[in-house]
CSV table of C-alpha atoms in Angstrom, one decimal:
chain,number,residue,atom,x,y,z
T,251,UNK,CA,88.8,145.0,79.2
T,252,UNK,CA,85.1,145.7,78.6
T,253,UNK,CA,83.8,148.0,75.9
T,254,UNK,CA,80.1,148.8,76.4
T,255,UNK,CA,77.3,150.3,74.3
T,256,UNK,CA,75.9,151.6,77.6
T,257,UNK,CA,77.3,155.0,78.7
T,258,UNK,CA,79.0,155.3,82.0
T,259,UNK,CA,77.8,155.5,84.7
T,260,UNK,CA,75.2,152.9,83.8
T,261,UNK,CA,72.2,151.9,86.0
T,262,UNK,CA,71.7,148.6,84.2
T,263,UNK,CA,72.0,146.0,86.8
T,264,UNK,CA,73.8,143.5,84.5
T,265,UNK,CA,76.6,146.1,84.2
T,266,UNK,CA,76.5,148.0,87.5
T,267,UNK,CA,75.6,145.1,89.8
T,268,UNK,CA,76.9,142.0,88.0
T,269,UNK,CA,80.2,143.4,86.6
T,270,UNK,CA,80.7,146.4,88.9
T,271,UNK,CA,79.8,144.7,92.2
T,272,UNK,CA,79.5,140.9,92.2
T,273,UNK,CA,82.1,139.6,89.8
T,274,UNK,CA,85.1,141.2,91.6
T,275,UNK,CA,84.1,139.2,94.7
T,276,UNK,CA,84.7,136.1,92.6
T,277,UNK,CA,88.1,137.3,91.3
T,278,UNK,CA,86.9,138.7,87.9
T,279,UNK,CA,87.8,142.4,87.5
T,280,UNK,CA,87.2,144.6,84.4
T,281,UNK,CA,88.3,147.9,83.1
T,282,UNK,CA,85.3,149.7,81.6
T,283,UNK,CA,85.7,151.5,78.2
T,284,UNK,CA,82.6,153.6,77.5
T,285,UNK,CA,81.2,157.0,76.6
T,286,UNK,CA,80.7,159.1,79.7
T,287,UNK,CA,77.4,160.9,80.4
T,288,UNK,CA,77.1,163.4,83.1
T,289,UNK,CA,79.4,163.3,86.1
T,290,UNK,CA,82.1,160.7,86.2
T,291,UNK,CA,81.0,157.8,88.4
T,292,UNK,CA,83.0,155.2,90.3
T,293,UNK,CA,83.7,151.9,88.7
T,294,UNK,CA,84.6,149.5,91.6
T,295,UNK,CA,85.6,146.6,89.3
T,296,UNK,CA,88.7,148.4,88.0
T,297,UNK,CA,89.4,151.5,86.0
T,298,UNK,CA,87.0,153.4,83.8
T,299,UNK,CA,88.4,154.7,80.5
T,300,UNK,CA,85.8,157.2,79.2
T,301,UNK,CA,85.4,160.0,76.8
T,302,UNK,CA,82.8,162.8,76.6
T,303,UNK,CA,81.5,164.6,73.6
T,304,UNK,CA,79.5,167.8,73.2
T,305,UNK,CA,76.7,167.9,70.8
T,306,UNK,CA,75.7,165.2,68.3
T,307,UNK,CA,78.9,165.2,66.4
T,308,UNK,CA,81.0,165.3,69.5
T,309,UNK,CA,79.2,162.3,71.0
T,310,UNK,CA,79.6,160.4,67.7
T,311,UNK,CA,83.3,161.1,67.6
T,312,UNK,CA,83.6,160.1,71.3
T,313,UNK,CA,81.9,156.8,70.6
T,314,UNK,CA,84.4,156.0,67.8
T,315,UNK,CA,87.3,157.2,69.9
T,316,UNK,CA,86.6,154.9,72.9
T,317,UNK,CA,86.4,152.0,70.5
T,318,UNK,CA,89.7,152.9,68.9
T,319,UNK,CA,91.2,153.3,72.4
T,320,UNK,CA,91.1,149.5,72.6
T,321,UNK,CA,94.2,149.2,70.5
T,322,UNK,CA,96.1,151.5,72.8
T,323,UNK,CA,94.7,150.2,76.1
T,324,UNK,CA,95.2,146.5,75.1
T,325,UNK,CA,99.0,147.0,75.3
T,326,UNK,CA,98.6,146.7,79.1
T,327,UNK,CA,99.9,143.2,79.8
T,328,UNK,CA,97.4,142.8,82.7
T,329,UNK,CA,94.5,141.9,80.4
T,330,UNK,CA,93.3,138.3,79.9
T,331,UNK,CA,90.5,139.1,77.4
T,332,UNK,CA,88.6,141.8,75.5
T,333,UNK,CA,84.8,141.8,75.7
T,334,UNK,CA,82.4,144.0,73.8
T,335,UNK,CA,78.8,144.5,74.7
T,336,UNK,CA,76.2,145.2,72.0
T,337,UNK,CA,78.4,147.4,69.8
T,338,UNK,CA,78.6,146.5,66.1
T,339,UNK,CA,81.6,148.4,64.6
T,340,UNK,CA,83.0,148.5,68.1
T,341,UNK,CA,82.9,144.7,68.1
T,342,UNK,CA,84.9,144.6,64.9
T,343,UNK,CA,87.5,147.0,66.4
T,344,UNK,CA,87.5,144.9,69.5
T,345,UNK,CA,88.1,141.7,67.6
T,346,UNK,CA,91.0,143.3,65.6
T,347,UNK,CA,92.5,144.6,68.8
T,348,UNK,CA,92.2,141.2,70.5
T,349,UNK,CA,93.8,139.4,67.6
T,350,UNK,CA,96.6,142.0,67.4
T,351,UNK,CA,97.4,141.5,71.1
T,352,UNK,CA,96.9,137.7,71.2
T,353,UNK,CA,93.9,138.0,73.6
T,354,UNK,CA,90.6,136.0,73.5
T,355,UNK,CA,87.6,138.0,72.3
T,356,UNK,CA,84.2,137.7,73.9
T,357,UNK,CA,80.9,139.3,72.7
T,358,UNK,CA,78.0,140.1,75.1
T,359,UNK,CA,74.6,140.3,73.4
T,360,UNK,CA,71.7,141.8,75.5
T,361,UNK,CA,69.6,142.4,72.4
T,362,UNK,CA,70.0,141.3,68.7
T,363,UNK,CA,70.3,144.9,67.5
T,364,UNK,CA,70.6,144.1,63.7
T,365,UNK,CA,67.3,142.1,63.8
T,366,UNK,CA,65.7,144.9,65.9
T,367,UNK,CA,66.8,147.6,63.3
T,368,UNK,CA,65.5,145.5,60.4
T,369,UNK,CA,62.1,145.1,62.2
T,370,UNK,CA,62.0,148.9,62.6
T,371,UNK,CA,62.8,149.2,58.9
T,372,UNK,CA,59.9,147.0,58.0
T,373,UNK,CA,57.6,149.0,60.3
T,374,UNK,CA,57.0,146.0,62.5
T,375,UNK,CA,57.7,147.9,65.7
T,376,UNK,CA,57.4,151.5,64.6
T,377,UNK,CA,54.4,152.0,62.4
T,378,UNK,CA,54.5,155.8,62.8
T,379,UNK,CA,58.0,156.0,61.2
T,380,UNK,CA,58.3,157.8,57.9
T,381,UNK,CA,59.5,156.0,54.7
T,382,UNK,CA,63.0,157.7,54.9
T,383,UNK,CA,63.3,156.7,58.5
T,384,UNK,CA,62.3,153.1,57.7
T,385,UNK,CA,64.8,153.0,54.9
T,386,UNK,CA,67.6,154.2,57.2
T,387,UNK,CA,66.7,151.5,59.8
T,388,UNK,CA,66.6,148.8,57.1
T,389,UNK,CA,70.0,149.8,55.7
T,390,UNK,CA,71.5,150.1,59.2
T,391,UNK,CA,70.1,146.6,60.1
T,392,UNK,CA,71.5,145.0,56.9
T,393,UNK,CA,75.0,146.4,57.4
T,394,UNK,CA,75.0,145.5,61.1
T,395,UNK,CA,73.8,142.0,60.3
T,396,UNK,CA,76.6,141.5,57.8
T,397,UNK,CA,79.3,142.8,60.2
T,398,UNK,CA,78.1,141.0,63.4
T,399,UNK,CA,76.7,137.7,62.1
T,400,UNK,CA,79.1,137.1,59.1
T,401,UNK,CA,82.4,138.6,60.4
T,402,UNK,CA,82.5,139.2,64.2
T,403,UNK,CA,80.5,136.4,65.9
T,404,UNK,CA,81.9,133.5,63.8
T,405,UNK,CA,85.4,134.6,64.9
T,406,UNK,CA,84.5,135.4,68.5
T,407,UNK,CA,86.0,133.0,71.1
T,408,UNK,CA,82.8,133.0,73.1
T,409,UNK,CA,79.4,134.7,73.0
T,410,UNK,CA,77.3,135.6,76.1
T,411,UNK,CA,73.6,135.8,75.4
T,412,UNK,CA,70.5,136.8,77.5
T,413,UNK,CA,68.5,133.6,77.3
T,414,UNK,CA,68.2,130.1,75.9
T,415,UNK,CA,65.9,131.6,73.3
T,416,UNK,CA,68.6,134.0,72.1
T,417,UNK,CA,71.1,131.1,71.9
T,418,UNK,CA,68.6,129.3,69.7
T,419,UNK,CA,68.2,132.4,67.5
T,420,UNK,CA,71.9,132.7,66.9
T,421,UNK,CA,72.3,128.9,66.4
T,422,UNK,CA,69.7,129.3,63.7
T,423,UNK,CA,72.0,131.8,62.0
T,424,UNK,CA,74.7,129.1,61.9
T,425,UNK,CA,76.7,129.9,65.1
T,426,UNK,CA,77.6,126.9,67.2
T,427,UNK,CA,75.4,126.6,70.3
T,428,UNK,CA,78.3,125.2,72.4
T,429,UNK,CA,80.2,128.5,71.9
T,430,UNK,CA,77.4,130.5,73.7
T,431,UNK,CA,76.5,130.9,77.4
T,432,UNK,CA,73.1,132.3,78.5
T,433,UNK,CA,73.3,134.8,81.3
T,434,UNK,CA,69.8,136.0,82.1
T,435,UNK,CA,68.9,139.2,83.9
T,436,UNK,CA,69.0,138.8,87.7
T,437,UNK,CA,68.1,140.8,90.8
T,438,UNK,CA,69.9,142.1,93.9
T,439,UNK,CA,68.0,140.3,96.7
T,440,UNK,CA,67.3,142.4,99.8
T,441,UNK,CA,68.4,140.6,102.8
T,442,UNK,CA,65.5,141.7,105.0
T,443,UNK,CA,62.2,142.9,103.6
T,444,UNK,CA,61.4,144.8,106.8
T,445,UNK,CA,64.4,147.0,106.2
T,446,UNK,CA,62.6,148.5,103.2
T,447,UNK,CA,59.6,150.6,104.4
T,448,UNK,CA,56.5,150.6,102.2
T,449,UNK,CA,55.8,153.9,100.3
T,450,UNK,CA,54.0,156.4,102.5
T,451,UNK,CA,52.1,157.9,99.4
T,452,UNK,CA,48.7,158.8,100.8
T,453,UNK,CA,47.0,157.8,97.5
T,454,UNK,CA,47.9,154.1,98.4
T,455,UNK,CA,46.2,154.2,101.9
T,456,UNK,CA,43.5,151.5,102.2
T,457,UNK,CA,43.9,150.4,98.6
T,458,UNK,CA,44.7,147.0,97.0
T,459,UNK,CA,47.8,148.1,95.1
T,460,UNK,CA,48.8,146.6,91.8
T,461,UNK,CA,52.3,147.8,90.8
T,462,UNK,CA,54.1,147.9,87.4
T,463,UNK,CA,57.8,149.0,87.4
T,464,UNK,CA,59.3,150.0,84.1
T,465,UNK,CA,59.1,151.7,80.7
T,466,UNK,CA,55.7,152.8,79.4
T,467,UNK,CA,56.5,152.9,75.6
T,468,UNK,CA,53.5,151.9,73.5
T,469,UNK,CA,55.7,149.2,72.0
T,470,UNK,CA,55.3,147.4,75.4
T,471,UNK,CA,51.5,147.7,75.3
T,472,UNK,CA,50.9,149.2,78.7
T,473,UNK,CA,47.3,149.9,77.7
T,474,UNK,CA,46.6,146.2,78.4
T,475,UNK,CA,46.9,147.0,82.2
T,476,UNK,CA,44.7,150.1,81.8
T,477,UNK,CA,42.0,148.2,79.9
T,478,UNK,CA,42.2,145.4,82.4
T,479,UNK,CA,41.5,147.8,85.2
T,480,UNK,CA,38.0,148.4,83.9
T,481,UNK,CA,36.9,144.9,84.9
T,482,UNK,CA,39.1,144.9,88.0
T,483,UNK,CA,37.8,148.1,89.4
T,484,UNK,CA,34.2,147.0,88.7
T,485,UNK,CA,34.6,143.9,90.8
T,486,UNK,CA,37.2,145.3,93.3
T,487,UNK,CA,36.6,149.0,93.9
T,488,UNK,CA,39.6,149.3,96.2
T,489,UNK,CA,42.0,148.2,93.5
T,490,UNK,CA,44.6,150.8,92.4
T,491,UNK,CA,47.1,150.4,89.5
T,492,UNK,CA,50.4,152.3,90.2
T,493,UNK,CA,52.7,152.5,87.2
T,494,UNK,CA,56.2,153.5,88.4
T,495,UNK,CA,57.9,154.5,85.2
T,496,UNK,CA,57.6,156.7,82.1
T,497,UNK,CA,58.1,156.7,78.4
T,498,UNK,CA,61.1,158.3,76.7
T,499,UNK,CA,58.5,159.8,74.2
T,500,UNK,CA,56.4,162.4,76.1
T,501,UNK,CA,53.5,162.0,73.8
T,502,UNK,CA,53.2,158.3,74.7
T,503,UNK,CA,52.7,159.1,78.4
T,504,UNK,CA,50.1,161.7,77.5
T,505,UNK,CA,48.3,159.2,75.4
T,506,UNK,CA,48.3,156.7,78.3
T,507,UNK,CA,47.0,159.3,80.7
T,508,UNK,CA,44.3,160.1,78.1
T,509,UNK,CA,43.3,156.4,78.1
T,510,UNK,CA,42.9,156.5,81.9
T,511,UNK,CA,40.6,159.5,81.6
T,512,UNK,CA,38.7,158.0,78.6
T,513,UNK,CA,38.0,154.8,80.5
T,514,UNK,CA,36.9,156.6,83.7
T,515,UNK,CA,39.8,155.2,85.8
T,516,UNK,CA,41.2,158.4,87.3
T,517,UNK,CA,40.7,157.0,90.8
T,518,UNK,CA,42.0,153.5,89.9
T,519,UNK,CA,45.3,154.2,88.0
T,520,UNK,CA,48.2,156.6,88.3
T,521,UNK,CA,51.6,157.1,86.7
T,522,UNK,CA,54.3,158.3,89.0
T,523,UNK,CA,57.1,158.9,86.5
T,524,UNK,CA,60.7,157.7,86.9
T,525,UNK,CA,62.1,157.6,90.4
T,526,UNK,CA,65.2,156.4,92.1
T,527,UNK,CA,65.4,152.6,92.5
T,528,UNK,CA,65.3,152.8,96.3
T,529,UNK,CA,62.0,154.8,96.2
T,530,UNK,CA,60.6,152.4,93.6
T,531,UNK,CA,61.3,149.4,95.9
T,532,UNK,CA,59.1,151.2,98.5
T,533,UNK,CA,56.2,151.2,96.1
T,534,UNK,CA,56.8,147.5,95.4
T,535,UNK,CA,56.8,146.8,99.2
T,536,UNK,CA,53.3,148.4,99.4
T,537,UNK,CA,52.0,146.2,96.5
T,538,UNK,CA,49.6,143.3,96.7
T,539,UNK,CA,50.4,142.1,93.2
T,540,UNK,CA,53.1,142.9,90.6
T,541,UNK,CA,52.2,143.1,86.9
T,542,UNK,CA,54.5,142.3,84.0
T,543,UNK,CA,53.1,142.5,80.6
T,544,UNK,CA,55.8,141.9,78.0
T,545,UNK,CA,55.0,141.6,74.3
T,546,UNK,CA,56.1,138.6,72.3
T,547,UNK,CA,57.9,139.4,69.1
T,548,UNK,CA,60.9,138.2,67.1
T,549,UNK,CA,63.1,140.4,69.3
T,550,UNK,CA,61.3,140.5,72.6
T,551,UNK,CA,60.9,136.7,72.5
T,552,UNK,CA,64.6,136.3,73.3
T,553,UNK,CA,64.8,138.9,76.0
T,554,UNK,CA,65.2,138.4,79.8
T,555,UNK,CA,62.8,140.8,81.5
T,556,UNK,CA,63.7,141.9,85.0
T,557,UNK,CA,60.3,142.7,86.5
T,558,UNK,CA,59.3,139.2,87.6
T,559,UNK,CA,62.7,138.8,89.3
T,560,UNK,CA,62.2,142.1,91.1
T,561,UNK,CA,58.7,141.4,92.2
T,562,UNK,CA,59.5,138.0,93.6
T,563,UNK,CA,62.6,139.3,95.4
T,564,UNK,CA,60.5,141.8,97.3
T,565,UNK,CA,57.9,139.2,98.2
T,566,UNK,CA,55.2,140.2,95.8
T,567,UNK,CA,53.1,137.6,93.8
T,568,UNK,CA,53.2,138.1,90.0
T,569,UNK,CA,50.7,138.2,87.2
T,570,UNK,CA,52.7,138.0,83.9
T,571,UNK,CA,52.1,136.9,80.3
T,572,UNK,CA,53.7,133.9,78.7
T,573,UNK,CA,57.0,135.5,77.3
T,574,UNK,CA,59.4,132.5,77.5
T,575,UNK,CA,61.7,133.8,80.3
T,576,UNK,CA,58.9,135.1,82.4
T,577,UNK,CA,56.9,131.9,82.0
T,578,UNK,CA,59.9,129.8,83.0
T,579,UNK,CA,60.5,131.8,86.1
T,580,UNK,CA,56.9,131.6,87.2
T,581,UNK,CA,56.9,127.8,86.7
T,582,UNK,CA,60.2,127.3,88.5
T,583,UNK,CA,59.3,129.4,91.5
T,584,UNK,CA,55.6,129.0,91.8
T,585,UNK,CA,55.5,132.8,92.5
T,586,UNK,CA,52.6,133.8,90.3
T,587,UNK,CA,50.2,133.3,87.4
T,588,UNK,CA,51.0,133.2,83.7
T,589,UNK,CA,48.1,134.7,81.6
T,590,UNK,CA,47.5,135.8,78.0
T,591,UNK,CA,48.7,139.3,77.1
T,592,UNK,CA,45.1,140.6,76.9
T,593,UNK,CA,43.0,142.9,79.2
T,594,UNK,CA,40.8,139.9,80.0
T,595,UNK,CA,43.8,137.7,80.8
T,596,UNK,CA,45.3,140.2,83.2
T,597,UNK,CA,42.0,141.1,84.8
T,598,UNK,CA,41.3,137.4,85.4
T,599,UNK,CA,44.7,136.8,87.0
T,600,UNK,CA,44.6,139.8,89.2
T,601,UNK,CA,41.0,139.1,90.4
T,602,UNK,CA,41.9,135.4,91.1
T,603,UNK,CA,44.7,136.5,93.5
T,604,UNK,CA,42.8,139.3,95.1
T,605,UNK,CA,40.0,136.8,95.9
T,606,UNK,CA,42.4,134.3,97.5
T,607,UNK,CA,44.9,136.2,99.8
T,608,UNK,CA,46.2,133.0,101.3
T,609,UNK,CA,47.2,131.6,97.9
T,610,UNK,CA,48.7,135.0,96.9
T,611,UNK,CA,50.7,135.0,100.2
T,612,UNK,CA,52.0,131.5,99.6
T,613,UNK,CA,53.1,132.5,96.0
T,614,UNK,CA,54.9,135.5,97.5
T,615,UNK,CA,56.7,133.3,100.0
T,616,UNK,CA,57.7,130.6,97.5
T,617,UNK,CA,58.8,133.2,94.9
T,618,UNK,CA,61.1,135.0,97.4
T,619,UNK,CA,62.5,131.8,98.7
T,620,UNK,CA,63.3,130.4,95.3
T,621,UNK,CA,64.2,133.4,93.1
T,622,UNK,CA,67.5,133.9,95.0
T,623,UNK,CA,68.7,130.4,94.1
T,624,UNK,CA,67.9,131.0,90.4
T,625,UNK,CA,68.5,134.7,89.7
T,626,UNK,CA,70.3,136.6,92.4
T,627,UNK,CA,73.3,138.4,91.0
T,628,UNK,CA,75.6,136.7,93.6
T,629,UNK,CA,74.5,133.3,92.1
T,630,UNK,CA,74.8,134.5,88.5
T,631,UNK,CA,78.2,136.0,89.2
T,632,UNK,CA,79.6,132.7,90.7
T,633,UNK,CA,78.4,130.8,87.6
T,634,UNK,CA,79.8,133.4,85.2
T,635,UNK,CA,83.1,133.6,87.0
T,636,UNK,CA,83.5,129.9,86.7
T,637,UNK,CA,82.8,130.1,83.0
T,638,UNK,CA,85.4,132.8,82.6
T,639,UNK,CA,87.9,130.6,84.5
T,640,UNK,CA,87.2,127.7,82.2
T,641,UNK,CA,87.5,129.8,79.0
T,642,UNK,CA,90.8,131.4,80.2
T,643,UNK,CA,92.3,128.3,81.7
T,644,UNK,CA,96.1,128.3,81.1
T,645,UNK,CA,97.6,125.7,78.8
T,646,UNK,CA,95.8,125.0,75.6
T,647,UNK,CA,92.9,127.3,76.5
T,648,UNK,CA,91.6,130.3,74.5
T,649,UNK,CA,94.6,132.5,75.6
T,650,UNK,CA,97.1,130.1,74.0
T,651,UNK,CA,95.0,129.8,70.9
T,652,UNK,CA,94.6,133.6,70.5
T,653,UNK,CA,98.3,134.2,71.1
T,654,UNK,CA,99.2,131.7,68.3
T,655,UNK,CA,96.7,133.5,66.0
T,656,UNK,CA,98.3,136.8,66.8
T,657,UNK,CA,101.8,135.5,66.1
T,658,UNK,CA,100.6,134.0,62.7
T,659,UNK,CA,98.9,137.3,61.8
T,660,UNK,CA,102.0,139.4,62.5
T,661,UNK,CA,104.3,137.0,60.7
T,662,UNK,CA,102.0,136.9,57.7
T,663,UNK,CA,102.0,140.7,57.6
T,664,UNK,CA,105.8,140.7,57.5
T,665,UNK,CA,106.3,141.9,61.0
T,666,UNK,CA,108.2,140.3,63.9
T,667,UNK,CA,106.4,137.5,65.7
């Protein structure tokens, strides 16, 4: 049983692809418990237990209700474990439900939310926040840190994290490293590149296309790519930066478009907005180089970005900065260049590859050949399924230990064992 912070249906590949598609092929099925947004979507890995809420209060109640549903749903004898993803109070409820039913409890952390909220409270990542907003973030982060790091995670049977860096972060908080398994972000590898037609956008015709796929919030410093284009366009007039994505804050996209105008780059940079993944892949197929600027901070340092995986999977060489997960992938695959997160760094990397098409092509070939062995969701699913089998092995495993804990808890409460 899998309680997720993400609403259903989710387009995050580590939910939809990994748990919804790949793990069932390895014998790991899950019933999803989540807030529903929009039309109900299929959940091929099992059943989807969802609730909807109207308005802010309705949604808040629905989030509480789906977490409390764990007590009722866990009566089903078919469950082997309860897993909670990224929820804080929901994780506490999940832990209590698991202990009540004698089931192992797993926690899945894609982001250390308590730390992120505390950074927001200090103004580290949101300098425009007002004092009352920062105070709320700080209080929320402190309470979440107390619940998650002092109560839930020390009692969890296992913790799944996004990266080795995240495991080190939690180990620094006193949690045993051997109780954690890193599961990085992966990619669904297209079997045949020629089955994905390049985008037929006329603006790309005859250009040397640089593509960025993803969010354009100022927190991610997309202006680095814009400022790099000044030097790139001066030395390579056919270069065109295509940013396939948007910001959830409309003012931030307007600011970025203003920077394009201010720097005289109207003919060298464009923002498409969000589009369906299948259409985004077509822009990637038309690209000469994929760009992946990813800021380094206390929180983002432990993340596992998807862009490098996606670019390599579609046969595109990469220019990315030295965030740990990105740097490791580039070193392991040979699929690109690792540069400083500065306009000069990205301009230098892009111009180096544009000036040597043979080298760029070899990087694209190596990257595509090797990324599947490292980060395809089929490979990640096989490893993860094996870890679940080890954790849930009968006879002295976590299930037996959790059942004994549940018996002791009920006996201590005066109830029947």
